[in-house]
Amino acid sequence: DLGIELGFGIDAFIARPWVLSARAGDALVGDAVLPQARIQLGFLFGRFELFAGYEYFFVGSVNLSAPFTGTRLWL
């Protein structure tokens, strides 16, 4: 199926070493609507970030929302 997606994201360095990131978007694939939103708070260690957050995600009527943790490298 073909589809289309529209989204927005921002990374805000709110107070060193904290990073607040947010993403929101919506997609339409065939007849399925895929709304998505994500917010995370990270702590910088040099160029590495450790973060935790929550993602709201639906595929049709199936709820795949969950908390998450991770790392990322800022180049």
PDB file of N, CA and C in Angstrom:
ATOM      1  N   ASP A   1       0.825  -1.188   0.000  1.00  0.00           N
ATOM      2  CA  ASP A   1       0.000   0.000   0.000  1.00  0.00           C
ATOM      3  C   ASP A   1       0.870   1.252   0.000  1.00  0.00           C
ATOM      4  N   LEU A   2       0.399   2.254  -0.677  1.00  0.00           N
ATOM      5  CA  LEU A   2       1.078   3.549  -0.664  1.00  0.00           C
ATOM      6  C   LEU A   2       0.580   4.367   0.517  1.00  0.00           C
ATOM      7  N   GLY A   3       1.393   5.323   0.934  1.00  0.00           N
ATOM      8  CA  GLY A   3       0.993   6.145   2.067  1.00  0.00           C
ATOM      9  C   GLY A   3       1.700   7.475   2.074  1.00  0.00           C
ATOM     10  N   ILE A   4       1.355   8.264   3.072  1.00  0.00           N
ATOM     11  CA  ILE A   4       1.954   9.583   3.246  1.00  0.00           C
ATOM     12  C   ILE A   4       2.162   9.815   4.740  1.00  0.00           C
ATOM     13  N   GLU A   5       3.215  10.566   5.076  1.00  0.00           N
ATOM     14  CA  GLU A   5       3.513  10.855   6.475  1.00  0.00           C
ATOM     15  C   GLU A   5       3.882  12.331   6.614  1.00  0.00           C
ATOM     16  N   LEU A   6       3.461  12.919   7.714  1.00  0.00           N
ATOM     17  CA  LEU A   6       3.796  14.301   8.041  1.00  0.00           C
ATOM     18  C   LEU A   6       4.194  14.327   9.506  1.00  0.00           C
ATOM     19  N   GLY A   7       5.332  14.950   9.801  1.00  0.00           N
ATOM     20  CA  GLY A   7       5.795  14.960  11.182  1.00  0.00           C
ATOM     21  C   GLY A   7       6.614  16.194  11.513  1.00  0.00           C
ATOM     22  N   PHE A   8       6.886  16.361  12.803  1.00  0.00           N
ATOM     23  CA  PHE A   8       7.645  17.494  13.326  1.00  0.00           C
ATOM     24  C   PHE A   8       8.474  16.992  14.499  1.00  0.00           C
ATOM     25  N   GLY A   9       9.689  17.481  14.632  1.00  0.00           N
ATOM     26  CA  GLY A   9      10.528  17.104  15.759  1.00  0.00           C
ATOM     27  C   GLY A   9      11.417  18.244  16.200  1.00  0.00           C
ATOM     28  N   ILE A  10      11.804  18.228  17.467  1.00  0.00           N
ATOM     29  CA  ILE A  10      12.675  19.262  18.006  1.00  0.00           C
ATOM     30  C   ILE A  10      13.559  18.658  19.097  1.00  0.00           C
ATOM     31  N   ASP A  11      14.795  19.129  19.150  1.00  0.00           N
ATOM     32  CA  ASP A  11      15.729  18.810  20.223  1.00  0.00           C
ATOM     33  C   ASP A  11      16.103  20.126  20.888  1.00  0.00           C
ATOM     34  N   ALA A  12      15.809  20.253  22.177  1.00  0.00           N
ATOM     35  CA  ALA A  12      16.080  21.497  22.903  1.00  0.00           C
ATOM     36  C   ALA A  12      17.094  21.224  24.006  1.00  0.00           C
ATOM     37  N   PHE A  13      18.180  21.970  23.978  1.00  0.00           N
ATOM     38  CA  PHE A  13      19.198  21.879  25.019  1.00  0.00           C
ATOM     39  C   PHE A  13      18.770  22.842  26.124  1.00  0.00           C
ATOM     40  N   ILE A  14      17.946  22.334  27.038  1.00  0.00           N
ATOM     41  CA  ILE A  14      17.252  23.199  27.996  1.00  0.00           C
ATOM     42  C   ILE A  14      18.168  23.770  29.070  1.00  0.00           C
ATOM     43  N   ALA A  15      19.105  23.007  29.565  1.00  0.00           N
ATOM     44  CA  ALA A  15      20.085  23.474  30.548  1.00  0.00           C
ATOM     45  C   ALA A  15      21.195  22.441  30.561  1.00  0.00           C
ATOM     46  N   ARG A  16      22.373  22.870  30.256  1.00  0.00           N
ATOM     47  CA  ARG A  16      23.481  21.921  30.159  1.00  0.00           C
ATOM     48  C   ARG A  16      23.588  21.089  31.421  1.00  0.00           C
ATOM     49  N   PRO A  17      23.586  19.824  31.379  1.00  0.00           N
ATOM     50  CA  PRO A  17      23.740  18.864  30.288  1.00  0.00           C
ATOM     51  C   PRO A  17      22.428  18.178  29.866  1.00  0.00           C
ATOM     52  N   TRP A  18      21.270  18.797  30.083  1.00  0.00           N
ATOM     53  CA  TRP A  18      19.968  18.183  29.787  1.00  0.00           C
ATOM     54  C   TRP A  18      19.499  18.478  28.372  1.00  0.00           C
ATOM     55  N   VAL A  19      18.890  17.456  27.729  1.00  0.00           N
ATOM     56  CA  VAL A  19      18.326  17.591  26.383  1.00  0.00           C
ATOM     57  C   VAL A  19      16.885  17.095  26.418  1.00  0.00           C
ATOM     58  N   LEU A  20      15.968  17.919  25.947  1.00  0.00           N
ATOM     59  CA  LEU A  20      14.564  17.535  25.837  1.00  0.00           C
ATOM     60  C   LEU A  20      14.244  17.381  24.354  1.00  0.00           C
ATOM     61  N   SER A  21      13.754  16.215  23.963  1.00  0.00           N
ATOM     62  CA  SER A  21      13.434  15.937  22.565  1.00  0.00           C
ATOM     63  C   SER A  21      11.964  15.555  22.452  1.00  0.00           C
ATOM     64  N   ALA A  22      11.330  16.009  21.379  1.00  0.00           N
ATOM     65  CA  ALA A  22       9.925  15.681  21.139  1.00  0.00           C
ATOM     66  C   ALA A  22       9.708  15.470  19.648  1.00  0.00           C
ATOM     67  N   ARG A  23       8.845  14.538  19.326  1.00  0.00           N
ATOM     68  CA  ARG A  23       8.475  14.236  17.946  1.00  0.00           C
ATOM     69  C   ARG A  23       6.978  13.973  17.906  1.00  0.00           C
ATOM     70  N   ALA A  24       6.350  14.379  16.817  1.00  0.00           N
ATOM     71  CA  ALA A  24       4.933  14.084  16.598  1.00  0.00           C
ATOM     72  C   ALA A  24       4.723  13.900  15.108  1.00  0.00           C
ATOM     73  N   GLY A  25       3.844  12.993  14.766  1.00  0.00           N
ATOM     74  CA  GLY A  25       3.580  12.774  13.363  1.00  0.00           C
ATOM     75  C   GLY A  25       2.338  11.931  13.160  1.00  0.00           C
ATOM     76  N   ASP A  26       1.939  11.864  11.921  1.00  0.00           N
ATOM     77  CA  ASP A  26       0.787  11.058  11.546  1.00  0.00           C
ATOM     78  C   ASP A  26       1.048  10.529  10.142  1.00  0.00           C
ATOM     79  N   ALA A  27       0.632   9.310   9.913  1.00  0.00           N
ATOM     80  CA  ALA A  27       0.805   8.690   8.608  1.00  0.00           C
ATOM     81  C   ALA A  27      -0.509   8.045   8.193  1.00  0.00           C
ATOM     82  N   LEU A  28      -0.685   7.936   6.900  1.00  0.00           N
ATOM     83  CA  LEU A  28      -1.836   7.253   6.324  1.00  0.00           C
ATOM     84  C   LEU A  28      -1.285   6.244   5.329  1.00  0.00           C
ATOM     85  N   VAL A  29      -1.476   4.965   5.609  1.00  0.00           N
ATOM     86  CA  VAL A  29      -1.002   3.894   4.735  1.00  0.00           C
ATOM     87  C   VAL A  29      -2.207   3.037   4.393  1.00  0.00           C
ATOM     88  N   GLY A  30      -2.595   3.078   3.134  1.00  0.00           N
ATOM     89  CA  GLY A  30      -3.829   2.383   2.757  1.00  0.00           C
ATOM     90  C   GLY A  30      -4.986   2.970   3.539  1.00  0.00           C
ATOM     91  N   ASP A  31      -5.703   2.137   4.283  1.00  0.00           N
ATOM     92  CA  ASP A  31      -6.810   2.599   5.124  1.00  0.00           C
ATOM     93  C   ASP A  31      -6.399   2.805   6.570  1.00  0.00           C
ATOM     94  N   ALA A  32      -5.143   2.500   6.920  1.00  0.00           N
ATOM     95  CA  ALA A  32      -4.677   2.597   8.303  1.00  0.00           C
ATOM     96  C   ALA A  32      -4.131   3.986   8.618  1.00  0.00           C
ATOM     97  N   VAL A  33      -4.553   4.518   9.755  1.00  0.00           N
ATOM     98  CA  VAL A  33      -4.038   5.788  10.265  1.00  0.00           C
ATOM     99  C   VAL A  33      -3.042   5.449  11.360  1.00  0.00           C
ATOM    100  N   LEU A  34      -1.848   6.074  11.319  1.00  0.00           N
ATOM    101  CA  LEU A  34      -0.761   5.744  12.241  1.00  0.00           C
ATOM    102  C   LEU A  34      -0.299   6.978  13.015  1.00  0.00           C
ATOM    103  N   PRO A  35      -1.036   7.401  14.052  1.00  0.00           N
ATOM    104  CA  PRO A  35      -0.588   8.556  14.847  1.00  0.00           C
ATOM    105  C   PRO A  35       0.583   8.162  15.745  1.00  0.00           C
ATOM    106  N   GLN A  36       1.484   9.126  15.949  1.00  0.00           N
ATOM    107  CA  GLN A  36       2.673   8.848  16.745  1.00  0.00           C
ATOM    108  C   GLN A  36       3.125  10.124  17.453  1.00  0.00           C
ATOM    109  N   ALA A  37       3.526   9.995  18.716  1.00  0.00           N
ATOM    110  CA  ALA A  37       4.111  11.103  19.471  1.00  0.00           C
ATOM    111  C   ALA A  37       5.157  10.514  20.403  1.00  0.00           C
ATOM    112  N   ARG A  38       6.219  11.276  20.641  1.00  0.00           N
ATOM    113  CA  ARG A  38       7.328  10.775  21.457  1.00  0.00           C
ATOM    114  C   ARG A  38       7.956  11.943  22.201  1.00  0.00           C
ATOM    115  N   ILE A  39       8.263  11.725  23.487  1.00  0.00           N
ATOM    116  CA  ILE A  39       8.973  12.733  24.260  1.00  0.00           C
ATOM    117  C   ILE A  39      10.059  12.016  25.054  1.00  0.00           C
ATOM    118  N   GLN A  40      11.215  12.650  25.136  1.00  0.00           N
ATOM    119  CA  GLN A  40      12.317  12.033  25.877  1.00  0.00           C
ATOM    120  C   GLN A  40      13.180  13.096  26.534  1.00  0.00           C
ATOM    121  N   LEU A  41      13.775  12.705  27.651  1.00  0.00           N
ATOM    122  CA  LEU A  41      14.678  13.577  28.389  1.00  0.00           C
ATOM    123  C   LEU A  41      16.017  12.862  28.482  1.00  0.00           C
ATOM    124  N   GLY A  42      17.081  13.571  28.083  1.00  0.00           N
ATOM    125  CA  GLY A  42      18.395  12.965  28.068  1.00  0.00           C
ATOM    126  C   GLY A  42      19.414  13.744  28.872  1.00  0.00           C
ATOM    127  N   PHE A  43      20.491  13.062  29.203  1.00  0.00           N
ATOM    128  CA  PHE A  43      21.598  13.649  29.956  1.00  0.00           C
ATOM    129  C   PHE A  43      22.873  13.429  29.149  1.00  0.00           C
ATOM    130  N   LEU A  44      23.613  14.504  28.861  1.00  0.00           N
ATOM    131  CA  LEU A  44      24.821  14.422  28.041  1.00  0.00           C
ATOM    132  C   LEU A  44      26.052  14.097  28.876  1.00  0.00           C
ATOM    133  N   PHE A  45      26.837  13.163  28.344  1.00  0.00           N
ATOM    134  CA  PHE A  45      28.162  12.833  28.866  1.00  0.00           C
ATOM    135  C   PHE A  45      29.122  13.073  27.712  1.00  0.00           C
ATOM    136  N   GLY A  46      29.647  14.289  27.586  1.00  0.00           N
ATOM    137  CA  GLY A  46      30.454  14.623  26.409  1.00  0.00           C
ATOM    138  C   GLY A  46      29.554  14.632  25.180  1.00  0.00           C
ATOM    139  N   ARG A  47      29.870  13.766  24.201  1.00  0.00           N
ATOM    140  CA  ARG A  47      29.050  13.672  22.985  1.00  0.00           C
ATOM    141  C   ARG A  47      28.016  12.558  23.062  1.00  0.00           C
ATOM    142  N   PHE A  48      28.007  11.789  24.161  1.00  0.00           N
ATOM    143  CA  PHE A  48      27.040  10.706  24.326  1.00  0.00           C
ATOM    144  C   PHE A  48      25.863  11.165  25.174  1.00  0.00           C
ATOM    145  N   GLU A  49      24.683  10.686  24.830  1.00  0.00           N
ATOM    146  CA  GLU A  49      23.479  11.023  25.576  1.00  0.00           C
ATOM    147  C   GLU A  49      22.803   9.735  26.048  1.00  0.00           C
ATOM    148  N   LEU A  50      22.448   9.692  27.310  1.00  0.00           N
ATOM    149  CA  LEU A  50      21.602   8.640  27.860  1.00  0.00           C
ATOM    150  C   LEU A  50      20.217   9.248  28.027  1.00  0.00           C
ATOM    151  N   PHE A  51      19.179   8.552  27.546  1.00  0.00           N
ATOM    152  CA  PHE A  51      17.843   9.141  27.605  1.00  0.00           C
ATOM    153  C   PHE A  51      16.787   8.116  27.993  1.00  0.00           C
ATOM    154  N   ALA A  52      15.644   8.639  28.439  1.00  0.00           N
ATOM    155  CA  ALA A  52      14.458   7.851  28.738  1.00  0.00           C
ATOM    156  C   ALA A  52      13.257   8.661  28.275  1.00  0.00           C
ATOM    157  N   GLY A  53      12.213   7.961  27.889  1.00  0.00           N
ATOM    158  CA  GLY A  53      11.037   8.672  27.416  1.00  0.00           C
ATOM    159  C   GLY A  53       9.845   7.762  27.245  1.00  0.00           C
ATOM    160  N   TYR A  54       8.846   8.284  26.539  1.00  0.00           N
ATOM    161  CA  TYR A  54       7.620   7.539  26.285  1.00  0.00           C
ATOM    162  C   TYR A  54       7.192   7.789  24.841  1.00  0.00           C
ATOM    163  N   GLU A  55       6.742   6.737  24.183  1.00  0.00           N
ATOM    164  CA  GLU A  55       6.248   6.860  22.813  1.00  0.00           C
ATOM    165  C   GLU A  55       4.805   6.396  22.740  1.00  0.00           C
ATOM    166  N   TYR A  56       3.963   7.245  22.167  1.00  0.00           N
ATOM    167  CA  TYR A  56       2.563   6.954  21.903  1.00  0.00           C
ATOM    168  C   TYR A  56       2.491   6.565  20.434  1.00  0.00           C
ATOM    169  N   PHE A  57       2.031   5.341  20.138  1.00  0.00           N
ATOM    170  CA  PHE A  57       2.022   4.862  18.755  1.00  0.00           C
ATOM    171  C   PHE A  57       0.883   3.876  18.547  1.00  0.00           C
ATOM    172  N   PHE A  58       0.070   4.140  17.550  1.00  0.00           N
ATOM    173  CA  PHE A  58      -1.028   3.255  17.191  1.00  0.00           C
ATOM    174  C   PHE A  58      -0.879   2.821  15.742  1.00  0.00           C
ATOM    175  N   VAL A  59      -1.161   1.561  15.478  1.00  0.00           N
ATOM    176  CA  VAL A  59      -1.255   1.041  14.113  1.00  0.00           C
ATOM    177  C   VAL A  59      -2.695   0.583  13.967  1.00  0.00           C
ATOM    178  N   GLY A  60      -3.502   1.395  13.283  1.00  0.00           N
ATOM    179  CA  GLY A  60      -4.937   1.116  13.232  1.00  0.00           C
ATOM    180  C   GLY A  60      -5.498   1.231  14.638  1.00  0.00           C
ATOM    181  N   SER A  61      -6.086   0.158  15.152  1.00  0.00           N
ATOM    182  CA  SER A  61      -6.640   0.181  16.506  1.00  0.00           C
ATOM    183  C   SER A  61      -5.716  -0.504  17.518  1.00  0.00           C
ATOM    184  N   VAL A  62      -4.520  -0.914  17.096  1.00  0.00           N
ATOM    185  CA  VAL A  62      -3.577  -1.610  17.975  1.00  0.00           C
ATOM    186  C   VAL A  62      -2.656  -0.595  18.657  1.00  0.00           C
ATOM    187  N   ASN A  63      -2.630  -0.610  19.990  1.00  0.00           N
ATOM    188  CA  ASN A  63      -1.814   0.319  20.768  1.00  0.00           C
ATOM    189  C   ASN A  63      -0.423  -0.286  20.980  1.00  0.00           C
ATOM    190  N   LEU A  64       0.609   0.363  20.451  1.00  0.00           N
ATOM    191  CA  LEU A  64       1.994  -0.062  20.626  1.00  0.00           C
ATOM    192  C   LEU A  64       2.783   0.941  21.473  1.00  0.00           C
ATOM    193  N   SER A  65       2.102   1.735  22.269  1.00  0.00           N
ATOM    194  CA  SER A  65       2.739   2.745  23.111  1.00  0.00           C
ATOM    195  C   SER A  65       3.543   2.082  24.226  1.00  0.00           C
ATOM    196  N   ALA A  66       4.689   2.699  24.578  1.00  0.00           N
ATOM    197  CA  ALA A  66       5.540   2.108  25.615  1.00  0.00           C
ATOM    198  C   ALA A  66       6.617   3.091  26.056  1.00  0.00           C
ATOM    199  N   PRO A  67       7.131   2.921  27.277  1.00  0.00           N
ATOM    200  CA  PRO A  67       8.302   3.683  27.707  1.00  0.00           C
ATOM    201  C   PRO A  67       9.554   3.081  27.056  1.00  0.00           C
ATOM    202  N   PHE A  68      10.643   3.853  27.008  1.00  0.00           N
ATOM    203  CA  PHE A  68      11.879   3.376  26.404  1.00  0.00           C
ATOM    204  C   PHE A  68      13.076   4.070  27.032  1.00  0.00           C
ATOM    205  N   THR A  69      14.241   3.478  26.850  1.00  0.00           N
ATOM    206  CA  THR A  69      15.518   4.092  27.231  1.00  0.00           C
ATOM    207  C   THR A  69      16.492   3.845  26.089  1.00  0.00           C
ATOM    208  N   GLY A  70      17.571   4.622  26.066  1.00  0.00           N
ATOM    209  CA  GLY A  70      18.553   4.424  25.018  1.00  0.00           C
ATOM    210  C   GLY A  70      19.731   5.362  25.126  1.00  0.00           C
ATOM    211  N   THR A  71      20.590   5.273  24.139  1.00  0.00           N
ATOM    212  CA  THR A  71      21.752   6.155  24.031  1.00  0.00           C
ATOM    213  C   THR A  71      21.832   6.698  22.610  1.00  0.00           C
ATOM    214  N   ARG A  72      22.470   7.833  22.463  1.00  0.00           N
ATOM    215  CA  ARG A  72      22.770   8.332  21.125  1.00  0.00           C
ATOM    216  C   ARG A  72      24.054   9.134  21.169  1.00  0.00           C
ATOM    217  N   LEU A  73      24.694   9.212  20.022  1.00  0.00           N
ATOM    218  CA  LEU A  73      25.960   9.922  19.854  1.00  0.00           C
ATOM    219  C   LEU A  73      25.686  11.179  19.042  1.00  0.00           C
ATOM    220  N   TRP A  74      26.067  12.318  19.564  1.00  0.00           N
ATOM    221  CA  TRP A  74      25.928  13.590  18.850  1.00  0.00           C
ATOM    222  C   TRP A  74      27.225  13.835  18.077  1.00  0.00           C
ATOM    223  N   LEU A  75      27.118  13.947  16.761  1.00  0.00           N
ATOM    224  CA  LEU A  75      28.300  14.181  15.931  1.00  0.00           C
ATOM    225  C   LEU A  75      28.593  15.644  15.744  1.00  0.00           C
TER     226      LEU A  75
END
